[in-house]
mmCIF file of C-alpha atoms and ligand atoms in Angstrom:
data_model
loop_
_atom_site.group_PDB
_atom_site.id
_atom_site.type_symbol
_atom_site.label_atom_id
_atom_site.label_comp_id
_atom_site.label_asym_id
_atom_site.label_seq_id
_atom_site.Cartn_x
_atom_site.Cartn_y
_atom_site.Cartn_z
ATOM 1 C CA UNK U 1 0.000 0.000 0.000
ATOM 2 C CA UNK U 2 2.760 2.441 1.012
ATOM 3 C CA UNK U 3 6.206 2.393 -0.517
ATOM 4 C CA UNK U 4 8.781 0.648 1.653
ATOM 5 C CA UNK U 5 12.215 2.133 2.275
ATOM 6 C CA UNK U 6 15.048 0.833 0.117
ATOM 7 C CA UNK U 7 14.999 -2.952 0.450
ATOM 8 C CA UNK U 8 17.863 -4.378 2.400
ATOM 9 C CA UNK U 9 19.979 -7.246 1.132
ATOM 10 C CA UNK U 10 21.824 -7.686 4.363
ATOM 11 C CA UNK U 11 22.851 -11.284 3.901
ATOM 12 C CA UNK U 12 25.046 -10.185 0.990
ATOM 13 C CA UNK U 13 26.648 -7.279 2.731
ATOM 14 C CA UNK U 14 27.813 -8.860 6.018
ATOM 15 C CA UNK U 15 31.522 -9.652 6.069
ATOM 16 C CA UNK U 16 31.686 -12.455 8.590
ATOM 17 C CA UNK U 17 35.483 -12.205 8.890
ATOM 18 C CA UNK U 18 35.154 -8.744 10.296
ATOM 19 C CA UNK U 19 34.978 -8.423 14.072
ATOM 20 C CA UNK U 20 31.829 -6.484 14.982
ATOM 21 C CA UNK U 21 32.648 -2.823 15.629
ATOM 22 C CA UNK U 22 30.900 -3.124 18.977
ATOM 23 C CA UNK U 23 32.879 -6.075 20.368
ATOM 24 C CA UNK U 24 34.702 -3.908 22.886
ATOM 25 C CA UNK U 25 31.786 -1.594 23.568
ATOM 26 C CA UNK U 26 30.968 0.033 26.884
ATOM 27 C CA UNK U 27 27.774 -2.015 27.164
ATOM 28 C CA UNK U 28 29.425 -5.385 26.635
ATOM 29 C CA UNK U 29 32.218 -4.488 29.014
ATOM 30 C CA UNK U 30 29.741 -3.375 31.677
ATOM 31 C CA UNK U 31 27.937 -6.681 31.191
ATOM 32 C CA UNK U 32 31.193 -8.406 32.119
ATOM 33 C CA UNK U 33 31.734 -6.051 35.040
ATOM 34 C CA UNK U 34 34.903 -4.657 33.472
ATOM 35 C CA UNK U 35 34.005 -1.180 32.232
ATOM 36 C CA UNK U 36 36.405 1.420 33.617
ATOM 37 C CA UNK U 37 35.262 4.254 31.341
ATOM 38 C CA UNK U 38 31.986 6.208 31.737
ATOM 39 C CA UNK U 39 28.855 4.048 32.064
ATOM 40 C CA UNK U 40 27.021 3.071 28.876
ATOM 41 C CA UNK U 41 23.512 4.464 28.410
ATOM 42 C CA UNK U 42 20.493 3.157 26.518
ATOM 43 C CA UNK U 43 16.835 3.569 27.396
ATOM 44 C CA UNK U 44 13.948 1.145 27.447
ATOM 45 C CA UNK U 45 11.392 2.130 24.799
ATOM 46 C CA UNK U 46 13.969 4.368 23.114
ATOM 47 C CA UNK U 47 12.633 3.196 19.735
ATOM 48 C CA UNK U 48 9.051 4.285 20.131
ATOM 49 C CA UNK U 49 6.347 6.851 20.220
ATOM 50 C CA UNK U 50 8.195 9.723 21.906
ATOM 51 C CA UNK U 51 10.218 10.139 18.674
ATOM 52 C CA UNK U 52 8.696 12.431 16.034
ATOM 53 C CA UNK U 53 10.377 10.323 13.317
ATOM 54 C CA UNK U 54 8.616 7.220 14.689
ATOM 55 C CA UNK U 55 5.220 8.945 14.846
ATOM 56 C CA UNK U 56 5.630 10.156 11.252
ATOM 57 C CA UNK U 57 6.356 6.634 10.021
ATOM 58 C CA UNK U 58 3.503 5.262 12.106
ATOM 59 C CA UNK U 59 1.074 7.491 10.180
ATOM 60 C CA UNK U 60 1.729 5.251 7.204
ATOM 61 C CA UNK U 61 1.782 1.802 8.761
ATOM 62 C CA UNK U 62 -0.027 -0.264 11.322
ATOM 63 C CA UNK U 63 2.225 -1.141 14.313
ATOM 64 C CA UNK U 64 2.355 -4.887 13.607
ATOM 65 C CA UNK U 65 2.877 -4.218 9.929
ATOM 66 C CA UNK U 66 5.981 -2.263 10.975
ATOM 67 C CA UNK U 67 7.137 -5.182 13.121
ATOM 68 C CA UNK U 68 6.812 -7.501 10.120
ATOM 69 C CA UNK U 69 8.947 -5.501 7.664
ATOM 70 C CA UNK U 70 12.713 -6.070 8.046
ATOM 71 C CA UNK U 71 13.521 -2.677 6.482
ATOM 72 C CA UNK U 72 11.204 -0.902 8.909
ATOM 73 C CA UNK U 73 12.569 -2.888 11.871
ATOM 74 C CA UNK U 74 16.013 -1.613 10.912
ATOM 75 C CA UNK U 75 14.841 1.933 10.294
ATOM 76 C CA UNK U 76 13.051 2.294 13.649
ATOM 77 C CA UNK U 77 15.828 0.556 15.600
ATOM 78 C CA UNK U 78 18.279 3.103 14.175
ATOM 79 C CA UNK U 79 16.129 6.137 15.060
ATOM 80 C CA UNK U 80 17.334 6.637 18.665
ATOM 81 C CA UNK U 81 20.925 5.914 17.623
ATOM 82 C CA UNK U 82 20.705 8.750 15.124
ATOM 83 C CA UNK U 83 18.796 11.075 17.459
ATOM 84 C CA UNK U 84 20.861 10.579 20.633
ATOM 85 C CA UNK U 85 23.937 8.424 19.911
ATOM 86 C CA UNK U 86 22.951 6.050 22.706
ATOM 87 C CA UNK U 87 25.436 3.258 23.428
ATOM 88 C CA UNK U 88 23.189 0.342 22.435
ATOM 89 C CA UNK U 89 20.315 -0.361 20.080
ATOM 90 C CA UNK U 90 17.253 -2.366 21.074
ATOM 91 C CA UNK U 91 15.539 -4.297 18.343
ATOM 92 C CA UNK U 92 12.252 -2.753 17.252
ATOM 93 C CA UNK U 93 9.664 -5.503 17.771
ATOM 94 C CA UNK U 94 7.253 -6.530 20.499
ATOM 95 C CA UNK U 95 6.967 -9.224 23.163
ATOM 96 C CA UNK U 96 3.610 -10.242 21.643
ATOM 97 C CA UNK U 97 5.046 -11.559 18.367
ATOM 98 C CA UNK U 98 5.193 -14.969 20.096
ATOM 99 C CA UNK U 99 1.424 -15.184 20.779
ATOM 100 C CA UNK U 100 0.990 -13.953 17.224
ATOM 101 C CA UNK U 101 3.229 -16.748 15.904
ATOM 102 C CA UNK U 102 1.156 -19.180 17.985
ATOM 103 C CA UNK U 103 -1.863 -18.139 15.939
ATOM 104 C CA UNK U 104 -3.821 -16.368 18.699
ATOM 105 C CA UNK U 105 -4.598 -13.296 16.586
ATOM 106 C CA UNK U 106 -2.869 -10.187 17.951
ATOM 107 C CA UNK U 107 -3.727 -6.611 17.119
ATOM 108 C CA UNK U 108 -2.885 -3.241 18.670
ATOM 109 C CA UNK U 109 -5.607 -0.654 19.012
ATOM 110 C CA UNK U 110 -4.822 3.013 19.473
ATOM 111 C CA UNK U 111 -5.588 4.166 23.011
ATOM 112 C CA UNK U 112 -6.453 0.572 24.043
ATOM 113 C CA UNK U 113 -3.265 -1.435 23.569
ATOM 114 C CA UNK U 114 -2.834 -5.052 22.588
ATOM 115 C CA UNK U 115 -5.807 -7.335 21.962
ATOM 116 C CA UNK U 116 -5.471 -11.132 21.753
ATOM 117 C CA UNK U 117 -8.410 -12.308 19.701
ATOM 118 C CA UNK U 118 -8.378 -15.910 20.898
ATOM 119 C CA UNK U 119 -7.199 -15.916 24.534
ATOM 120 C CA UNK U 120 -6.044 -19.180 26.119
ATOM 121 C CA UNK U 121 -7.991 -20.216 29.176
ATOM 122 C CA UNK U 122 -7.632 -23.944 29.735
ATOM 123 C CA UNK U 123 -5.187 -26.832 29.814
ATOM 124 C CA UNK U 124 -6.947 -28.252 26.723
ATOM 125 C CA UNK U 125 -6.280 -25.017 24.839
ATOM 126 C CA UNK U 126 -2.580 -25.181 25.786
ATOM 127 C CA UNK U 127 -2.357 -28.673 24.316
ATOM 128 C CA UNK U 128 -3.467 -27.364 20.925
ATOM 129 C CA UNK U 129 -0.692 -24.724 20.806
ATOM 130 C CA UNK U 130 2.086 -25.956 18.559
ATOM 131 C CA UNK U 131 5.671 -26.510 19.667
ATOM 132 C CA UNK U 132 8.435 -24.272 18.267
ATOM 133 C CA UNK U 133 9.532 -26.696 15.553
ATOM 134 C CA UNK U 134 8.995 -24.166 12.786
ATOM 135 C CA UNK U 135 9.990 -20.534 13.423
ATOM 136 C CA UNK U 136 9.131 -19.287 9.946
ATOM 137 C CA UNK U 137 6.336 -17.143 11.438
ATOM 138 C CA UNK U 138 9.112 -15.102 13.079
ATOM 139 C CA UNK U 139 11.606 -14.935 10.222
ATOM 140 C CA UNK U 140 10.958 -11.225 9.744
ATOM 141 C CA UNK U 141 12.800 -10.653 13.033
ATOM 142 C CA UNK U 142 15.827 -12.586 11.809
ATOM 143 C CA UNK U 143 15.773 -10.613 8.558
ATOM 144 C CA UNK U 144 15.409 -7.336 10.450
ATOM 145 C CA UNK U 145 18.504 -8.143 12.520
ATOM 146 C CA UNK U 146 20.496 -9.081 9.408
ATOM 147 C CA UNK U 147 19.391 -5.854 7.796
ATOM 148 C CA UNK U 148 20.485 -3.820 10.802
ATOM 149 C CA UNK U 149 23.855 -5.298 11.598
ATOM 150 C CA UNK U 150 25.888 -3.697 8.807
ATOM 151 C CA UNK U 151 24.620 -0.225 9.768
ATOM 152 C CA UNK U 152 25.218 -0.522 13.516
ATOM 153 C CA UNK U 153 28.332 0.553 15.386
ATOM 154 C CA UNK U 154 26.924 -0.166 18.847
ATOM 155 C CA UNK U 155 25.696 -3.516 20.207
ATOM 156 C CA UNK U 156 22.235 -4.716 19.290
ATOM 157 C CA UNK U 157 20.052 -5.949 22.149
ATOM 158 C CA UNK U 158 17.490 -8.590 21.230
ATOM 159 C CA UNK U 159 14.612 -9.392 23.553
ATOM 160 C CA UNK U 160 11.516 -11.342 24.457
ATOM 161 C CA UNK U 161 8.913 -11.154 27.193
ATOM 162 C CA UNK U 162 9.185 -13.335 30.281
ATOM 163 C CA UNK U 163 6.823 -16.330 30.138
ATOM 164 C CA UNK U 164 4.676 -15.012 32.999
ATOM 165 C CA UNK U 165 4.209 -11.586 31.388
ATOM 166 C CA UNK U 166 3.457 -13.056 27.944
ATOM 167 C CA UNK U 167 1.088 -15.593 29.545
ATOM 168 C CA UNK U 168 -0.826 -12.788 31.239
ATOM 169 C CA UNK U 169 -1.637 -11.228 27.848
ATOM 170 C CA UNK U 170 -2.519 -14.640 26.369
ATOM 171 C CA UNK U 171 -4.930 -15.368 29.225
ATOM 172 C CA UNK U 172 -6.444 -11.911 29.810
ATOM 173 C CA UNK U 173 -6.641 -11.066 26.100
ATOM 174 C CA UNK U 174 -5.491 -7.502 26.840
ATOM 175 C CA UNK U 175 -3.625 -5.360 29.344
ATOM 176 C CA UNK U 176 -4.960 -6.115 32.798
ATOM 177 C CA UNK U 177 -4.900 -4.254 36.085
ATOM 178 C CA UNK U 178 -5.688 -7.103 38.438
ATOM 179 C CA UNK U 179 -4.638 -10.223 36.457
ATOM 180 C CA UNK U 180 -7.789 -11.879 37.743
ATOM 181 C CA UNK U 181 -8.142 -14.568 35.066
ATOM 182 C CA UNK U 182 -4.419 -15.292 35.101
ATOM 183 C CA UNK U 183 -4.310 -15.680 38.855
ATOM 184 C CA UNK U 184 -7.543 -17.669 38.989
ATOM 185 C CA UNK U 185 -6.047 -20.170 36.551
ATOM 186 C CA UNK U 186 -2.663 -20.152 38.298
ATOM 187 C CA UNK U 187 -4.301 -20.884 41.650
ATOM 188 C CA UNK U 188 -7.000 -23.333 40.571
ATOM 189 C CA UNK U 189 -4.987 -25.397 38.063
ATOM 190 C CA UNK U 190 -1.282 -24.749 38.671
ATOM 191 C CA UNK U 191 -0.216 -27.722 36.568
ATOM 192 C CA UNK U 192 -2.201 -26.496 33.556
ATOM 193 C CA UNK U 193 -0.780 -22.992 34.007
ATOM 194 C CA UNK U 194 2.732 -24.488 34.235
ATOM 195 C CA UNK U 195 2.108 -26.188 30.888
ATOM 196 C CA UNK U 196 1.313 -22.810 29.369
ATOM 197 C CA UNK U 197 4.441 -21.224 30.875
ATOM 198 C CA UNK U 198 6.568 -24.134 29.670
ATOM 199 C CA UNK U 199 5.213 -23.768 26.134
ATOM 200 C CA UNK U 200 5.992 -20.027 26.114
ATOM 201 C CA UNK U 201 9.472 -20.688 27.569
ATOM 202 C CA UNK U 202 10.200 -23.243 24.811
ATOM 203 C CA UNK U 203 9.147 -20.701 22.194
ATOM 204 C CA UNK U 204 11.197 -17.985 23.859
ATOM 205 C CA UNK U 205 14.315 -20.176 23.886
ATOM 206 C CA UNK U 206 13.948 -21.006 20.184
ATOM 207 C CA UNK U 207 13.193 -17.371 19.381
ATOM 208 C CA UNK U 208 16.160 -15.978 21.343
ATOM 209 C CA UNK U 209 18.473 -18.576 19.790
ATOM 210 C CA UNK U 210 17.260 -17.385 16.402
ATOM 211 C CA UNK U 211 18.089 -13.789 17.383
ATOM 212 C CA UNK U 212 21.555 -14.867 18.572
ATOM 213 C CA UNK U 213 22.220 -16.683 15.299
ATOM 214 C CA UNK U 214 21.122 -13.578 13.401
ATOM 215 C CA UNK U 215 23.629 -11.422 15.293
ATOM 216 C CA UNK U 216 22.282 -9.802 18.475
ATOM 217 C CA UNK U 217 25.082 -9.215 20.990
ATOM 218 C CA UNK U 218 23.032 -9.021 24.172
ATOM 219 C CA UNK U 219 19.510 -9.958 25.221
ATOM 220 C CA UNK U 220 16.972 -8.532 27.609
ATOM 221 C CA UNK U 221 13.997 -10.428 29.003
ATOM 222 C CA UNK U 222 11.101 -8.203 30.087
ATOM 223 C CA UNK U 223 8.959 -9.382 33.008
ATOM 224 C CA UNK U 224 6.799 -6.292 33.054
ATOM 225 C CA UNK U 225 4.078 -7.774 35.248
ATOM 226 C CA UNK U 226 6.172 -9.725 37.749
ATOM 227 C CA UNK U 227 5.230 -7.100 40.331
ATOM 228 C CA UNK U 228 1.731 -8.584 40.478
ATOM 229 C CA UNK U 229 3.108 -11.823 41.931
ATOM 230 C CA UNK U 230 3.547 -12.726 45.589
ATOM 231 C CA UNK U 231 7.066 -13.803 46.574
ATOM 232 C CA UNK U 232 6.461 -17.564 46.401
ATOM 233 C CA UNK U 233 4.418 -17.163 43.203
ATOM 234 C CA UNK U 234 7.271 -15.245 41.612
ATOM 235 C CA UNK U 235 9.704 -18.065 42.351
ATOM 236 C CA UNK U 236 7.379 -20.775 41.091
ATOM 237 C CA UNK U 237 5.700 -19.119 38.119
ATOM 238 C CA UNK U 238 8.268 -16.650 36.859
ATOM 239 C CA UNK U 239 11.816 -17.209 38.102
ATOM 240 C CA UNK U 240 11.796 -20.935 37.260
ATOM 241 C CA UNK U 241 11.048 -20.125 33.621
ATOM 242 C CA UNK U 242 13.603 -17.315 33.409
ATOM 243 C CA UNK U 243 16.124 -19.894 34.622
ATOM 244 C CA UNK U 244 14.933 -22.372 31.994
ATOM 245 C CA UNK U 245 15.425 -19.783 29.276
ATOM 246 C CA UNK U 246 18.949 -18.853 30.462
ATOM 247 C CA UNK U 247 19.893 -22.546 30.437
ATOM 248 C CA UNK U 248 18.376 -23.075 27.000
ATOM 249 C CA UNK U 249 20.431 -20.495 25.131
ATOM 250 C CA UNK U 250 22.873 -22.093 22.725
ATOM 251 C CA UNK U 251 25.657 -19.569 22.922
ATOM 252 C CA UNK U 252 26.795 -17.374 25.683
ATOM 253 C CA UNK U 253 25.338 -13.978 24.927
ATOM 254 C CA UNK U 254 24.911 -11.729 27.988
ATOM 255 C CA UNK U 255 21.326 -11.611 29.229
ATOM 256 C CA UNK U 256 19.784 -8.771 31.229
ATOM 257 C CA UNK U 257 16.727 -9.655 33.293
ATOM 258 C CA UNK U 258 14.349 -6.760 33.794
ATOM 259 C CA UNK U 259 11.240 -7.006 35.870
ATOM 260 C CA UNK U 260 8.897 -4.544 37.421
ATOM 261 C CA UNK U 261 9.258 -5.442 41.083
ATOM 262 C CA UNK U 262 12.980 -6.061 40.636
ATOM 263 C CA UNK U 263 13.793 -4.070 43.741
ATOM 264 C CA UNK U 264 12.048 -6.856 45.666
ATOM 265 C CA UNK U 265 13.074 -9.829 43.540
ATOM 266 C CA UNK U 266 16.644 -8.836 42.581
ATOM 267 C CA UNK U 267 18.452 -11.208 44.979
ATOM 268 C CA UNK U 268 16.447 -14.106 43.520
ATOM 269 C CA UNK U 269 17.163 -12.916 39.974
ATOM 270 C CA UNK U 270 20.885 -12.816 40.842
ATOM 271 C CA UNK U 271 20.772 -16.465 41.937
ATOM 272 C CA UNK U 272 20.078 -17.619 38.384
ATOM 273 C CA UNK U 273 23.200 -15.740 37.276
ATOM 274 C CA UNK U 274 22.173 -13.428 34.443
ATOM 275 C CA UNK U 275 24.870 -11.068 33.116
ATOM 276 C CA UNK U 276 22.809 -8.095 34.276
ATOM 277 C CA UNK U 277 19.695 -7.125 36.219
ATOM 278 C CA UNK U 278 17.480 -4.204 35.265
ATOM 279 C CA UNK U 279 16.223 -2.427 38.385
ATOM 280 C CA UNK U 280 13.062 -0.410 38.859
ATOM 281 C CA UNK U 281 13.320 3.080 40.349
ATOM 282 C CA UNK U 282 12.064 2.189 43.814
ATOM 283 C CA UNK U 283 15.436 1.009 45.047
ATOM 284 C CA UNK U 284 18.882 2.505 45.606
ATOM 285 C CA UNK U 285 21.267 0.970 43.066
ATOM 286 C CA UNK U 286 24.276 1.308 45.325
ATOM 287 C CA UNK U 287 22.423 -0.538 48.094
ATOM 288 C CA UNK U 288 21.464 -3.262 45.617
ATOM 289 C CA UNK U 289 25.163 -3.623 44.830
ATOM 290 C CA UNK U 290 25.699 -4.821 48.409
ATOM 291 C CA UNK U 291 23.500 -7.848 47.714
ATOM 292 C CA UNK U 292 24.460 -8.421 44.078
ATOM 293 C CA UNK U 293 28.223 -8.557 43.670
ATOM 294 C CA UNK U 294 30.185 -7.996 40.488
ATOM 295 C CA UNK U 295 30.496 -9.233 37.797
ATOM 296 C CA UNK U 296 26.681 -9.048 37.621
ATOM 297 C CA UNK U 297 25.832 -5.747 35.940
ATOM 298 C CA UNK U 298 23.197 -3.444 37.418
ATOM 299 C CA UNK U 299 21.073 -1.514 34.962
ATOM 300 C CA UNK U 300 18.727 1.341 35.741
ATOM 301 C CA UNK U 301 17.110 3.011 37.419
ATOM 302 C CA UNK U 302 16.084 6.631 36.935
ATOM 303 C CA UNK U 303 12.406 7.318 37.567
ATOM 304 C CA UNK U 304 10.985 7.681 34.007
ATOM 305 C CA UNK U 305 8.851 10.631 35.218
ATOM 306 C CA UNK U 306 12.031 12.667 35.733
ATOM 307 C CA UNK U 307 11.987 13.169 31.963
ATOM 308 C CA UNK U 308 8.979 15.471 32.487
ATOM 309 C CA UNK U 309 11.050 17.746 34.742
ATOM 310 C CA UNK U 310 12.790 20.993 33.713
ATOM 311 C CA UNK U 311 16.132 20.277 32.017
ATOM 312 C CA UNK U 312 18.303 21.379 34.990
ATOM 313 C CA UNK U 313 16.370 18.979 37.235
ATOM 314 C CA UNK U 314 16.975 16.156 34.756
ATOM 315 C CA UNK U 315 20.698 16.964 34.833
ATOM 316 C CA UNK U 316 20.732 17.076 38.622
ATOM 317 C CA UNK U 317 19.008 13.695 38.948
ATOM 318 C CA UNK U 318 21.193 12.057 36.294
ATOM 319 C CA UNK U 319 24.319 13.367 38.032
ATOM 320 C CA UNK U 320 23.031 12.128 41.350
ATOM 321 C CA UNK U 321 22.733 8.582 39.981
ATOM 322 C CA UNK U 322 26.112 8.814 38.220
ATOM 323 C CA UNK U 323 27.717 9.914 41.497
ATOM 324 C CA UNK U 324 26.008 7.138 43.396
ATOM 325 C CA UNK U 325 27.406 4.506 40.997
ATOM 326 C CA UNK U 326 30.742 6.189 40.295
ATOM 327 C CA UNK U 327 33.534 3.698 39.625
ATOM 328 C CA UNK U 328 31.204 0.694 39.380
ATOM 329 C CA UNK U 329 32.479 -1.277 36.361
ATOM 330 C CA UNK U 330 29.160 -3.081 35.957
ATOM 331 C CA UNK U 331 26.778 -0.111 35.867
ATOM 332 C CA UNK U 332 24.529 0.494 32.833
ATOM 333 C CA UNK U 333 22.561 3.743 32.876
ATOM 334 C CA UNK U 334 18.877 3.298 31.976
ATOM 335 C CA UNK U 335 15.455 4.251 33.259
ATOM 336 C CA UNK U 336 13.588 2.151 35.805
ATOM 337 C CA UNK U 337 10.988 1.438 33.084
ATOM 338 C CA UNK U 338 10.246 2.624 29.540
ATOM 339 C CA UNK U 339 10.180 6.194 28.190
ATOM 340 C CA UNK U 340 6.617 7.536 28.208
ATOM 341 C CA UNK U 341 5.252 8.419 24.739
ATOM 342 C CA UNK U 342 4.764 12.115 25.576
ATOM 343 C CA UNK U 343 8.286 12.818 26.826
ATOM 344 C CA UNK U 344 10.199 15.445 24.805
ATOM 345 C CA UNK U 345 13.211 14.547 22.702
ATOM 346 C CA UNK U 346 15.018 17.466 24.298
ATOM 347 C CA UNK U 347 14.622 15.843 27.712
ATOM 348 C CA UNK U 348 16.002 12.523 26.461
ATOM 349 C CA UNK U 349 18.898 14.279 24.704
ATOM 350 C CA UNK U 350 19.732 16.163 27.921
ATOM 351 C CA UNK U 351 19.853 12.891 29.849
ATOM 352 C CA UNK U 352 22.080 11.113 27.318
ATOM 353 C CA UNK U 353 24.487 14.058 26.927
ATOM 354 C CA UNK U 354 24.823 14.437 30.660
ATOM 355 C CA UNK U 355 26.173 10.873 30.883
ATOM 356 C CA UNK U 356 28.292 10.993 27.760
ATOM 357 C CA UNK U 357 30.131 14.167 28.706
ATOM 358 C CA UNK U 358 31.365 12.653 32.011
HETATM 359 O O1 1CP G 1 1.109 2.450 18.759
HETATM 360 C C1 1CP G 1 2.299 2.209 18.554
HETATM 361 O O2 1CP G 1 2.973 2.872 17.754
HETATM 362 C C2 1CP G 1 2.936 1.042 19.230
HETATM 363 C C3 1CP G 1 3.677 1.387 20.456
HETATM 364 C C4 1CP G 1 4.612 0.239 20.785
HETATM 365 C C5 1CP G 1 5.995 0.194 20.534
HETATM 366 C C6 1CP G 1 6.839 1.266 19.908
HETATM 367 C C7 1CP G 1 4.255 -1.021 21.336
HETATM 368 C C8 1CP G 1 2.881 -1.442 21.659
HETATM 369 N N1 1CP G 1 5.382 -1.805 21.427
HETATM 370 C C9 1CP G 1 6.462 -1.109 20.957
HETATM 371 C C10 1CP G 1 7.847 -1.588 20.801
HETATM 372 C C11 1CP G 1 8.448 -2.377 21.880
HETATM 373 N N2 1CP G 1 7.776 -3.096 22.814
HETATM 374 C C12 1CP G 1 9.843 -2.567 22.084
HETATM 375 C C13 1CP G 1 10.960 -2.101 21.166
HETATM 376 C C14 1CP G 1 11.240 -0.670 21.212
HETATM 377 C C15 1CP G 1 11.993 -0.142 22.372
HETATM 378 O O3 1CP G 1 11.968 -0.666 23.494
HETATM 379 O O4 1CP G 1 12.625 0.879 22.158
HETATM 380 C C16 1CP G 1 9.984 -3.351 23.217
HETATM 381 C C17 1CP G 1 11.275 -3.793 23.872
HETATM 382 C C18 1CP G 1 8.671 -3.685 23.661
HETATM 383 C C19 1CP G 1 8.409 -4.567 24.792
HETATM 384 C C20 1CP G 1 7.042 -4.666 25.333
HETATM 385 N N3 1CP G 1 5.843 -4.713 24.662
HETATM 386 C C21 1CP G 1 6.772 -4.832 26.708
HETATM 387 C C22 1CP G 1 7.815 -4.943 27.777
HETATM 388 C C23 1CP G 1 8.424 -3.639 28.114
HETATM 389 C C24 1CP G 1 7.598 -2.752 28.992
HETATM 390 O O5 1CP G 1 7.409 -1.594 28.587
HETATM 391 O O6 1CP G 1 7.200 -3.178 30.086
HETATM 392 C C25 1CP G 1 5.374 -4.923 26.863
HETATM 393 C C26 1CP G 1 4.614 -5.092 28.149
HETATM 394 C C27 1CP G 1 4.800 -4.858 25.570
HETATM 395 C C28 1CP G 1 3.361 -4.956 25.217
HETATM 396 C C29 1CP G 1 2.864 -3.753 24.518
HETATM 397 N N4 1CP G 1 3.304 -3.356 23.299
HETATM 398 C C30 1CP G 1 2.692 -2.177 22.934
HETATM 399 C C31 1CP G 1 1.792 -1.832 23.971
HETATM 400 C C32 1CP G 1 0.896 -0.622 23.983
HETATM 401 C C33 1CP G 1 1.902 -2.821 24.947
HETATM 402 C C34 1CP G 1 1.074 -2.936 26.216
HETATM 403 C C35 1CP G 1 1.702 -2.285 27.379
HETATM 404 C C36 1CP G 1 0.739 -2.452 28.551
HETATM 405 O O7 1CP G 1 0.066 -3.497 28.651
HETATM 406 O O8 1CP G 1 0.688 -1.529 29.375
#
């Protein structure tokens, strides 16, 4: 319907003998706990609606249509790199491409959010979901990564949703406030709910391995709704599957675990030995460091609402966090959650420059 940007023929242009330009990047060093320069900075949801360039492109395409086009994946992923020179790129995609690949019918409605047309609500329904033997329904992601790699000089972070968070959308059919259906199922038929989580974890492992093969240099797993779980529920229904995913990855690519509620669950997350943990803004990062020793990287954790503040306040708060984590070789500057869609680009630029001029 609309003309696509110049098609990319990435598979022809990658020189596999060449070491990636980003192999000694700040991000990858911080993920090994060995960065002695300034901390790297990237921001969750950096490739999204707060960018005017994104909103302009979005006028022409439906969101999922954008996720399906390798050239558009590359174009949007590059937008925050061009706008702010952040130290890492995050793949433009969504955690709900897995339910889509499972055939549940996913669409995104403006001002509503994601809708799953055929939610999953029983053990019988889980049994009909296919195993990840054929990933062709996700090949656009692989092609997007291949398209991006030759243009990128900073590491590319691939991602997926944590099984619990993805399950909550598959069960509720939309964004939920109380996770009533999810919790009712979890509590009344834990074994059936475990089958669902296991199926999503198997898909996530296959999907992340595909991203690794295609060239991502780090991964982040988003457990955006972990904060709805009680402590024991978190261990049984979320952490166990994060562990399964970490153990299922074919090659050792550093993985950052981010969950809302991480200030409560971080010590448990550290036990499964990810390369890094993304912290929400409720905790003090330097205090967290006392419980989570190096080389585990700590990522975060500026309150995303600080981006609404006057520019000098943004600078003050960024400097405060930089001072707090000064000299920590495993610190990655980020927000405690994603950038809100109505934040100004000037605010984001102020934040990034404040870190990069240190
Ligand atoms: O209307 C639009 O233009 C779509 C807005 C949008 C964008 C830009 C959505 C819809 N998803 C994305 C991209 C996206 N999603 C990225 C890549 C870009 C980047 O981070 O820079 C990533 C990593 C995600 C991950 C994602 N999707 C999460 C986990 C992260 C988080 O914020 O907690 C979740 C929960 C989703 C689901 C989702 N996708 C989009 C919406 C509106 C939602 C629902 C959020 C909710 O339920 O509150």
